[in-house]
Short mmCIF file of C-alpha atoms and ligand atoms in Angstrom, two decimals:
data_model
loop_
_atom_site.label_atom_id
_atom_site.label_comp_id
_atom_site.label_asym_id
_atom_site.label_seq_id
_atom_site.Cartn_x
_atom_site.Cartn_y
_atom_site.Cartn_z
CA MET A 1 -7.38 45.36 -4.77
CA ASP A 2 -7.74 43.90 -1.30
CA PRO A 3 -4.81 41.50 -0.74
CA ILE A 4 -6.80 39.68 1.92
CA ALA A 5 -9.33 38.66 -0.72
CA ASN A 6 -6.62 37.68 -3.23
CA PRO A 7 -7.55 34.16 -4.39
CA PHE A 8 -4.20 33.18 -5.93
CA ALA A 9 -1.87 30.76 -4.19
CA PRO A 10 1.75 30.79 -5.38
CA GLY A 11 3.79 28.27 -3.39
CA ALA A 12 5.08 24.71 -3.48
CA GLY A 13 2.12 22.37 -3.16
CA SER A 14 -0.32 25.24 -2.45
CA ARG A 15 -3.86 24.36 -3.45
CA PRO A 16 -4.73 26.49 -6.49
CA PRO A 17 -8.03 28.39 -6.44
CA SER A 18 -8.95 26.56 -9.63
CA LEU A 19 -7.28 23.31 -10.61
CA ALA A 20 -7.36 24.08 -14.31
CA GLY A 21 -6.69 21.72 -17.19
CA ARG A 22 -6.09 18.52 -15.24
CA GLU A 23 -9.39 16.69 -15.69
CA LYS A 24 -7.89 14.09 -18.02
CA ILE A 25 -5.15 13.25 -15.53
CA LEU A 26 -7.59 13.10 -12.64
CA ASP A 27 -9.83 10.82 -14.72
CA ASP A 28 -6.91 8.44 -15.17
CA VAL A 29 -6.44 8.49 -11.41
CA ARG A 30 -10.15 7.85 -10.80
CA ILE A 31 -10.10 4.91 -13.19
CA ALA A 32 -7.04 3.34 -11.57
CA LEU A 33 -8.53 3.79 -8.08
CA GLY A 34 -11.86 2.35 -9.19
CA ARG A 35 -10.32 -0.67 -10.88
CA ILE A 36 -7.97 -1.58 -8.03
CA LYS A 37 -10.80 -1.25 -5.54
CA ALA A 38 -12.91 -3.59 -7.66
CA GLY A 39 -10.08 -6.14 -7.68
CA ARG A 40 -9.17 -5.48 -11.31
CA HIS A 41 -5.76 -4.79 -12.72
CA ALA A 42 -4.60 -1.20 -13.17
CA LYS A 43 -1.15 0.20 -13.80
CA SER A 44 0.47 2.35 -11.18
CA ILE A 45 0.57 6.00 -12.14
CA MET A 46 3.74 8.05 -12.43
CA MET A 47 3.37 11.78 -13.08
CA LEU A 48 6.47 13.36 -14.53
CA GLY A 49 7.13 17.02 -15.11
CA LEU A 50 9.27 20.05 -14.44
CA ARG A 51 9.16 22.00 -11.20
CA GLY A 52 6.12 24.17 -10.66
CA VAL A 53 3.77 22.38 -13.06
CA GLY A 54 1.52 21.15 -10.27
CA LYS A 55 2.61 17.57 -9.56
CA THR A 56 2.34 17.84 -5.79
CA VAL A 57 -1.07 19.43 -6.08
CA LEU A 58 -2.18 16.52 -8.30
CA LEU A 59 -0.79 14.00 -5.85
CA VAL A 60 -2.61 15.58 -2.92
CA ARG A 61 -5.80 15.66 -4.98
CA SER A 62 -5.27 11.98 -5.85
CA GLY A 63 -5.04 11.25 -2.14
CA GLU A 64 -8.38 12.96 -1.59
CA LEU A 65 -9.96 11.02 -4.46
CA ALA A 66 -8.59 7.84 -2.90
CA GLU A 67 -10.00 8.68 0.51
CA GLU A 68 -13.42 9.41 -1.01
CA ARG A 69 -13.31 5.85 -2.35
CA ASP A 70 -12.55 4.28 1.04
CA TYR A 71 -8.85 3.98 0.46
CA ILE A 72 -6.35 4.53 3.21
CA PRO A 73 -3.89 6.97 1.63
CA MET A 74 -0.28 7.36 2.68
CA LEU A 75 1.54 10.39 1.30
CA ILE A 76 5.30 10.24 1.29
CA GLU A 77 7.72 12.88 0.16
CA ALA A 78 11.11 11.45 -0.69
CA PRO A 79 13.70 13.97 0.46
CA GLU A 80 17.30 13.66 -0.65
CA GLU A 81 19.30 11.08 1.27
CA LYS A 82 16.48 9.24 3.00
CA SER A 83 15.99 5.53 2.50
CA LEU A 84 12.79 3.90 1.33
CA ALA A 85 12.69 1.89 4.55
CA ALA A 86 12.94 5.04 6.68
CA LEU A 87 10.18 6.70 4.67
CA MET A 88 7.83 3.73 4.60
CA VAL A 89 8.01 2.29 8.09
CA PRO A 90 6.29 5.11 10.04
CA GLN A 91 3.61 5.48 7.36
CA LEU A 92 2.92 1.77 7.04
CA ARG A 93 2.64 1.63 10.77
CA VAL A 94 -0.15 4.22 10.75
CA VAL A 95 -1.90 2.35 7.95
CA LEU A 96 -1.68 -0.92 9.85
CA TYR A 97 -3.05 0.59 13.05
CA ARG A 98 -5.98 1.88 11.06
CA LEU A 99 -6.49 -1.53 9.46
CA SER A 100 -6.25 -3.29 12.82
CA LYS A 101 -9.39 -1.42 13.94
CA PHE A 102 -11.40 -3.56 11.55
CA GLU A 103 -12.44 -6.74 13.30
CA LYS A 104 -12.09 -8.89 10.17
CA ALA A 105 -8.59 -7.59 9.49
CA ARG A 106 -7.20 -7.51 13.02
CA THR A 107 -5.25 -10.76 12.95
CA LEU A 108 -3.66 -10.00 9.59
CA ALA A 109 -2.90 -6.40 10.54
CA ASN A 110 -1.19 -7.47 13.75
CA ARG A 111 0.83 -10.03 11.86
CA ALA A 112 1.84 -7.32 9.40
CA LEU A 113 2.83 -5.08 12.30
CA GLY A 114 5.11 -7.87 13.45
CA ALA A 115 6.61 -8.09 9.98
CA LEU A 116 7.04 -4.33 9.97
CA ARG A 117 8.83 -4.52 13.28
CA SER A 118 11.31 -7.07 11.97
CA PHE A 119 11.73 -5.12 8.76
CA ALA A 120 12.45 -1.93 10.69
CA SER A 121 15.05 -3.56 12.89
CA VAL A 122 16.86 -5.28 10.02
CA PHE A 123 17.01 -2.06 8.00
CA LYS A 124 17.87 -0.06 11.12
CA VAL A 125 14.92 2.28 11.05
CA ALA A 126 13.72 3.83 14.28
CA TYR A 127 10.09 2.86 14.69
CA GLY A 128 9.29 3.73 18.28
CA GLU A 129 7.47 1.43 20.64
CA PHE A 130 5.24 -1.24 19.22
CA GLU A 131 2.19 -2.20 21.25
CA VAL A 132 2.46 -5.08 23.66
CA GLY A 133 1.46 -8.27 21.92
CA ILE A 134 3.00 -7.35 18.58
CA GLU A 135 5.64 -10.00 18.13
CA ALA A 136 8.43 -9.62 15.62
CA GLU A 137 8.16 -11.92 12.59
CA PRO A 138 11.80 -12.77 11.84
CA ALA A 139 10.74 -14.67 8.71
CA PHE A 140 10.26 -11.28 7.07
CA ALA A 141 13.80 -10.13 7.46
CA SER A 142 16.38 -11.68 5.17
CA GLY A 143 18.23 -8.38 4.82
CA ASP A 144 17.62 -8.19 1.08
CA LEU A 145 15.58 -5.05 0.52
CA GLU A 146 13.71 -6.19 -2.59
CA THR A 147 12.63 -9.48 -1.06
CA ASP A 148 11.78 -8.11 2.34
CA PHE A 149 9.93 -5.06 1.15
CA THR A 150 7.90 -7.19 -1.26
CA GLU A 151 6.95 -9.64 1.50
CA LEU A 152 6.10 -6.77 3.80
CA LEU A 153 3.88 -5.04 1.27
CA ILE A 154 2.09 -8.32 0.57
CA VAL A 155 1.15 -8.87 4.23
CA VAL A 156 0.01 -5.25 4.46
CA ALA A 157 -2.05 -5.73 1.31
CA ASN A 158 -3.61 -8.91 2.68
CA ALA A 159 -4.73 -7.00 5.76
CA ALA A 160 -6.08 -4.23 3.49
CA ARG A 161 -8.07 -6.77 1.50
CA ALA A 162 -9.51 -8.30 4.65
CA ALA A 163 -10.59 -4.86 5.85
CA GLU A 164 -11.94 -3.96 2.40
CA ARG A 165 -9.91 -0.77 2.61
CA PRO A 166 -7.43 -0.52 -0.28
CA VAL A 167 -4.19 1.35 0.31
CA ALA A 168 -2.98 4.21 -1.90
CA ILE A 169 0.75 4.86 -1.69
CA LEU A 170 1.48 8.39 -2.92
CA VAL A 171 5.15 9.21 -3.36
CA ASP A 172 6.33 12.71 -4.21
CA GLU A 173 9.81 13.64 -5.52
CA VAL A 174 10.42 10.06 -6.61
CA GLN A 175 13.61 11.12 -8.39
CA TYR A 176 15.33 11.45 -5.02
CA LEU A 177 14.93 7.75 -4.23
CA GLU A 178 18.13 5.77 -4.61
CA GLU A 179 17.97 3.41 -7.57
CA GLN A 180 17.94 0.31 -5.33
CA ASP A 181 15.06 1.75 -3.30
CA LEU A 182 13.06 2.59 -6.39
CA ALA A 183 13.82 -0.91 -7.68
CA ALA A 184 12.48 -2.44 -4.47
CA LEU A 185 9.31 -0.37 -4.72
CA ILE A 186 8.82 -1.37 -8.36
CA VAL A 187 9.43 -5.06 -7.71
CA ALA A 188 7.07 -5.04 -4.74
CA MET A 189 4.31 -3.32 -6.71
CA HIS A 190 4.84 -5.73 -9.58
CA LYS A 191 4.15 -8.66 -7.22
CA ILE A 192 1.16 -6.88 -5.71
CA GLY A 193 -0.24 -6.42 -9.21
CA GLN A 194 0.26 -10.08 -10.10
CA LYS A 195 -1.60 -11.13 -7.00
CA GLY A 196 -4.41 -8.65 -7.62
CA LEU A 197 -4.01 -7.15 -4.15
CA PRO A 198 -5.64 -3.81 -3.32
CA VAL A 199 -2.66 -1.44 -3.28
CA VAL A 200 -2.14 1.35 -5.76
CA LEU A 201 0.99 3.42 -6.23
CA ILE A 202 0.83 6.97 -7.52
CA GLY A 203 4.15 8.74 -7.87
CA ALA A 204 5.34 12.14 -9.00
CA GLY A 205 8.77 13.36 -9.92
CA LEU A 206 11.11 15.07 -12.30
CA PRO A 207 11.25 13.69 -15.84
CA GLN A 208 14.67 12.05 -15.49
CA LEU A 209 12.93 9.28 -13.60
CA ALA A 210 11.95 7.68 -16.87
CA ALA A 211 15.62 6.99 -17.47
CA LEU A 212 15.84 3.83 -15.39
CA SER A 213 18.09 1.11 -16.64
CA GLY A 214 18.19 -2.63 -17.28
CA GLU A 215 15.71 -5.08 -15.85
CA ILE A 216 14.14 -2.45 -13.63
CA LYS A 217 13.43 -0.38 -16.69
CA SER A 218 11.43 -3.15 -18.33
CA TYR A 219 9.55 -3.79 -15.06
CA ALA A 220 8.82 -0.07 -14.76
CA GLU A 221 7.57 0.17 -18.32
CA ARG A 222 5.05 -2.58 -17.69
CA LEU A 223 4.12 -1.34 -14.24
CA PHE A 224 3.62 2.36 -14.77
CA GLN A 225 1.35 4.50 -16.78
CA PHE A 226 3.64 7.50 -17.25
CA ILE A 227 1.73 10.76 -17.32
CA ASN A 228 3.43 13.85 -18.64
CA VAL A 229 2.47 16.89 -16.57
CA GLY A 230 3.28 19.97 -18.61
CA PRO A 231 2.30 23.62 -18.77
CA LEU A 232 -1.42 24.31 -19.20
CA ASP A 233 -2.84 24.74 -22.68
CA THR A 234 -4.03 28.25 -23.56
CA THR A 235 -7.67 27.71 -22.64
CA SER A 236 -6.82 26.17 -19.27
CA ALA A 237 -4.24 28.87 -18.55
CA ARG A 238 -6.90 31.53 -19.19
CA ASP A 239 -9.25 29.67 -16.85
CA ALA A 240 -6.57 29.44 -14.17
CA ILE A 241 -6.54 33.26 -14.10
CA ALA A 242 -10.13 34.21 -14.95
CA VAL A 243 -12.09 31.66 -12.92
CA PRO A 244 -10.68 32.60 -9.48
CA ILE A 245 -11.16 36.32 -10.25
CA HIS A 246 -14.76 35.83 -11.35
CA THR A 247 -15.47 33.56 -8.41
CA ALA A 248 -14.24 36.36 -6.14
CA GLY A 249 -16.81 38.64 -7.81
CA GLU A 250 -14.25 40.71 -9.76
CA GLN A 251 -13.30 41.15 -13.44
CA ILE A 252 -10.21 41.13 -15.62
CA ASP A 253 -9.86 42.46 -19.19
CA VAL A 254 -9.26 40.00 -22.01
CA ASP A 255 -5.96 41.57 -23.11
CA ALA A 256 -4.76 41.46 -19.50
CA ILE A 257 -5.43 37.72 -19.36
CA GLU A 258 -3.64 37.21 -22.68
CA LEU A 259 -0.54 38.98 -21.45
CA ILE A 260 -0.41 36.77 -18.35
CA VAL A 261 -0.80 33.64 -20.47
CA THR A 262 2.02 34.80 -22.76
CA LYS A 263 4.39 35.82 -19.96
CA THR A 264 3.87 32.62 -17.97
CA GLU A 265 3.81 30.25 -20.96
CA GLY A 266 1.04 28.47 -19.05
CA TYR A 267 3.27 27.27 -16.20
CA PRO A 268 1.01 26.86 -13.17
CA TYR A 269 3.43 28.29 -10.61
CA PHE A 270 3.96 31.39 -12.72
CA LEU A 271 0.23 31.75 -13.34
CA GLN A 272 -0.35 31.91 -9.59
CA GLU A 273 2.45 34.42 -9.13
CA TRP A 274 1.23 36.67 -11.97
CA GLY A 275 -2.41 36.39 -10.92
CA SER A 276 -1.51 37.28 -7.38
CA HIS A 277 0.53 40.35 -8.30
CA ALA A 278 -1.96 41.53 -10.91
CA TRP A 279 -4.67 41.43 -8.25
CA ASN A 280 -2.61 43.33 -5.67
CA THR A 281 -1.39 45.91 -8.18
CA ALA A 282 -4.80 46.81 -9.61
CA ASN A 283 -6.60 49.66 -7.85
CA ALA A 284 -10.00 48.45 -8.91
CA SER A 285 -11.78 45.80 -10.95
CA PRO A 286 -11.53 45.12 -13.85
CA ILE A 287 -7.81 44.31 -13.76
CA SER A 288 -6.38 45.96 -16.89
CA LEU A 289 -3.51 45.39 -19.27
CA SER A 290 -1.45 48.15 -17.65
CA ASP A 291 -2.01 46.54 -14.23
CA VAL A 292 -0.48 43.33 -15.59
CA VAL A 293 2.42 45.23 -17.15
CA ASN A 294 3.15 46.78 -13.75
CA ALA A 295 2.65 43.47 -11.95
CA SER A 296 5.08 41.62 -14.21
CA ASN A 297 8.19 43.19 -12.68
CA GLN A 298 6.96 42.35 -9.21
CA ALA A 299 6.10 38.81 -10.23
CA VAL A 300 9.58 38.28 -11.65
CA ALA A 301 11.16 39.76 -8.51
CA ALA A 302 9.04 37.52 -6.31
CA LEU A 303 10.08 34.44 -8.29
CA ASP A 304 13.72 35.47 -8.13
CA ASP A 305 13.46 35.77 -4.35
CA SER A 306 11.70 32.47 -3.79
CA PHE A 307 11.06 29.86 -6.47
CA PHE A 308 14.39 30.38 -8.24
CA ARG A 309 16.48 31.59 -5.32
CA VAL A 310 15.99 28.59 -3.02
CA ARG A 311 17.35 26.34 -5.75
CA PHE A 312 20.27 28.61 -6.62
CA ASP A 313 21.37 28.88 -2.98
CA ARG A 314 21.77 25.11 -2.68
CA LEU A 315 24.47 25.02 -5.32
CA THR A 316 28.25 25.19 -5.06
CA HIS A 317 30.03 27.92 -7.01
CA ARG A 318 31.15 25.43 -9.64
CA GLU A 319 27.60 24.18 -10.07
CA GLN A 320 26.42 27.77 -10.44
CA ASP A 321 29.04 28.27 -13.14
CA TYR A 322 27.83 25.16 -14.94
CA LEU A 323 24.23 26.39 -15.01
CA ARG A 324 25.33 29.88 -16.01
CA ALA A 325 27.29 28.39 -18.91
CA MET A 326 24.11 26.57 -19.99
CA ALA A 327 22.16 29.82 -19.84
CA ALA A 328 24.83 31.60 -21.88
CA LEU A 329 24.18 29.12 -24.70
CA GLY A 330 20.62 30.37 -25.14
CA LYS A 331 17.64 28.03 -25.24
CA GLY A 332 18.02 24.38 -24.24
CA PRO A 333 18.43 21.47 -24.34
CA TYR A 334 22.20 21.81 -24.21
CA ARG A 335 24.89 19.43 -25.43
CA SER A 336 27.51 18.38 -22.88
CA GLY A 337 30.31 19.34 -25.25
CA ASP A 338 28.91 22.84 -25.73
CA ILE A 339 28.57 23.40 -21.99
CA ALA A 340 32.11 22.21 -21.29
CA GLY A 341 33.31 24.39 -24.16
CA LYS A 342 31.63 27.43 -22.68
CA LEU A 343 33.22 26.66 -19.30
CA GLY A 344 36.59 26.14 -20.94
CA ILE A 345 37.02 22.68 -19.39
CA LYS A 346 37.11 19.10 -20.69
CA VAL A 347 33.85 17.19 -21.11
CA THR A 348 35.24 14.53 -18.78
CA SER A 349 35.81 17.00 -15.96
CA ALA A 350 32.35 18.53 -16.47
CA GLY A 351 30.78 15.05 -16.14
CA PRO A 352 30.80 14.81 -12.33
CA LEU A 353 29.39 18.33 -12.06
CA ARG A 354 26.51 17.36 -14.30
CA THR A 355 25.88 14.16 -12.33
CA GLY A 356 25.79 16.18 -9.10
CA LEU A 357 23.30 18.62 -10.60
CA ILE A 358 21.06 15.78 -11.76
CA LYS A 359 21.16 14.31 -8.24
CA LYS A 360 20.15 17.65 -6.81
CA GLY A 361 17.26 17.74 -9.26
CA MET A 362 18.48 20.92 -11.00
CA VAL A 363 18.94 19.48 -14.48
CA TRP A 364 17.87 16.36 -16.31
CA SER A 365 18.73 14.55 -19.46
CA PRO A 366 15.99 14.61 -22.13
CA SER A 367 18.15 12.33 -24.28
CA HIS A 368 21.68 10.98 -24.33
CA GLY A 369 24.31 13.72 -24.08
CA GLU A 370 21.73 16.44 -23.58
CA THR A 371 21.02 18.54 -20.52
CA GLU A 372 18.04 20.72 -19.69
CA PHE A 373 16.91 22.71 -16.64
CA THR A 374 14.22 21.13 -14.44
CA VAL A 375 12.90 24.58 -13.56
CA PRO A 376 11.10 26.46 -16.35
CA MET A 377 12.69 29.80 -17.26
CA PHE A 378 15.73 29.09 -15.09
CA ALA A 379 18.11 30.14 -17.88
CA GLU A 380 16.73 33.69 -17.77
CA PHE A 381 17.08 33.71 -13.99
CA MET A 382 20.73 32.62 -14.22
CA MET A 383 21.40 35.56 -16.54
CA ARG A 384 19.76 37.95 -14.06
CA VAL A 385 21.46 36.58 -10.96
CA MET A 386 24.98 36.34 -12.50
CA PRO A 387 24.94 39.18 -15.05
CA ASP A 388 28.70 39.79 -15.30
CA TRP A 389 29.79 36.18 -15.44
CA GLN A 390 32.99 35.30 -17.31
CA PRO A 391 33.88 31.71 -18.21
N1 ADP B 401 -3.85 23.03 -12.60
C1 ADP B 401 -3.42 24.14 -12.00
N2 ADP B 401 -3.99 25.34 -12.28
C2 ADP B 401 -3.56 26.46 -11.68
N3 ADP B 401 -2.56 26.49 -10.77
C3 ADP B 401 -1.97 25.35 -10.44
C4 ADP B 401 -2.35 24.11 -11.04
N4 ADP B 401 -1.60 23.13 -10.53
C5 ADP B 401 -0.74 23.72 -9.66
N5 ADP B 401 -0.95 25.04 -9.59
C6 ADP B 401 -0.17 26.00 -8.79
O1 ADP B 401 1.19 25.84 -9.20
C7 ADP B 401 2.08 25.96 -8.10
C8 ADP B 401 3.03 24.76 -8.07
O2 ADP B 401 2.34 23.57 -7.79
P1 ADP B 401 3.12 22.28 -7.24
O3 ADP B 401 2.13 21.18 -7.11
O4 ADP B 401 3.91 22.63 -6.02
O5 ADP B 401 4.11 21.97 -8.47
P2 ADP B 401 5.26 20.85 -8.55
O6 ADP B 401 5.01 19.85 -7.46
O7 ADP B 401 5.11 20.25 -9.91
O8 ADP B 401 6.57 21.57 -8.40
C9 ADP B 401 1.21 26.14 -6.86
O9 ADP B 401 1.19 27.50 -6.54
C10 ADP B 401 -0.17 25.68 -7.30
O10 ADP B 401 -1.18 26.41 -6.64
MG1 MG B 402 6.22 19.24 -5.93
#
């Protein structure tokens, strides 16, 4: 059928034609936004899930819901190796300029801009030129990240309250934040919550994030409502395929839908990929079972070339071996000893490899001593991409 009219949208963060099965999560977001705006307490939200389940899409949608409720949203994606200060300063600056347009918040916003300026210079973040008249506020710069970031966020929040425009901080790929940066963010939000200030934090990341340690862990447990973002249930997965096709004025057979749901196991990214190829493969509506059978090979090939491939290419040969050894063991989660055994090396020498792979966001630890892929169906891909592997 006409590829130009194809409604499906495979791609990182691509808006799906139908955001299926996420009403409960979005309701939790609406409640938190509503409560914070009304000056009531609400936990920050942290969405955790594997790659391709739709976390970024949910975060973007949360930003829209926030904006509809008069929030000023700031969306941050934490890339590897970038500090919290470097991520926050330019965004907070935009927020503060917006707040300074409100007469009743101008003084506080300008003071916060001064604090931001001091913060940026102490943590050596390039921030460009500040407007004339914005004086640095050295009192905000002790050099201790937790203290300074907390103070900074409080002055920003005070300006937000004066303007009656709450701030929504949306952070994607939270797992890439250094532990000290995440700690500073958590401590700052904890203080904001105690003071009942109008700032809400909504984060998204890989599941390993829940494995924080020590004092920060207990803070985080009180601060966050952890939301598990998983594959779609069967009904929602069917909707994710059928609704966009019907909306486009076309049809798909029931057994064709069922095959897509089975093949994709309800993973949103895969649903988009299968839906897209099924549409393009079919000569005419309704899309049939045999269309989906034909489309499956293309969908797998497309995933191998993009979704899986980009992650594989970022690995060293030794890391590739490690993941291939996992795949050779069958279905996960995998025990460290078994993986090392498969590789023919000591557990102790496999340790650093595993740590590196966790840092890169390729694997995570569902429980002590266990390892699992962060990308669904990655084991099968590893078998395809390294078919003749020998330990
Ligand atoms: N609820 C949903 N229903 C159908 N498709 C979805 C849904 N959520 C996300 N998708 C699709 O899944 C893919 C991955 O979404 P993304 O937000 O990038 O996942 P993540 O951030 O968890 O890796 C995108 O192509 C998106 O259109
Ligand atoms: Mg994402």
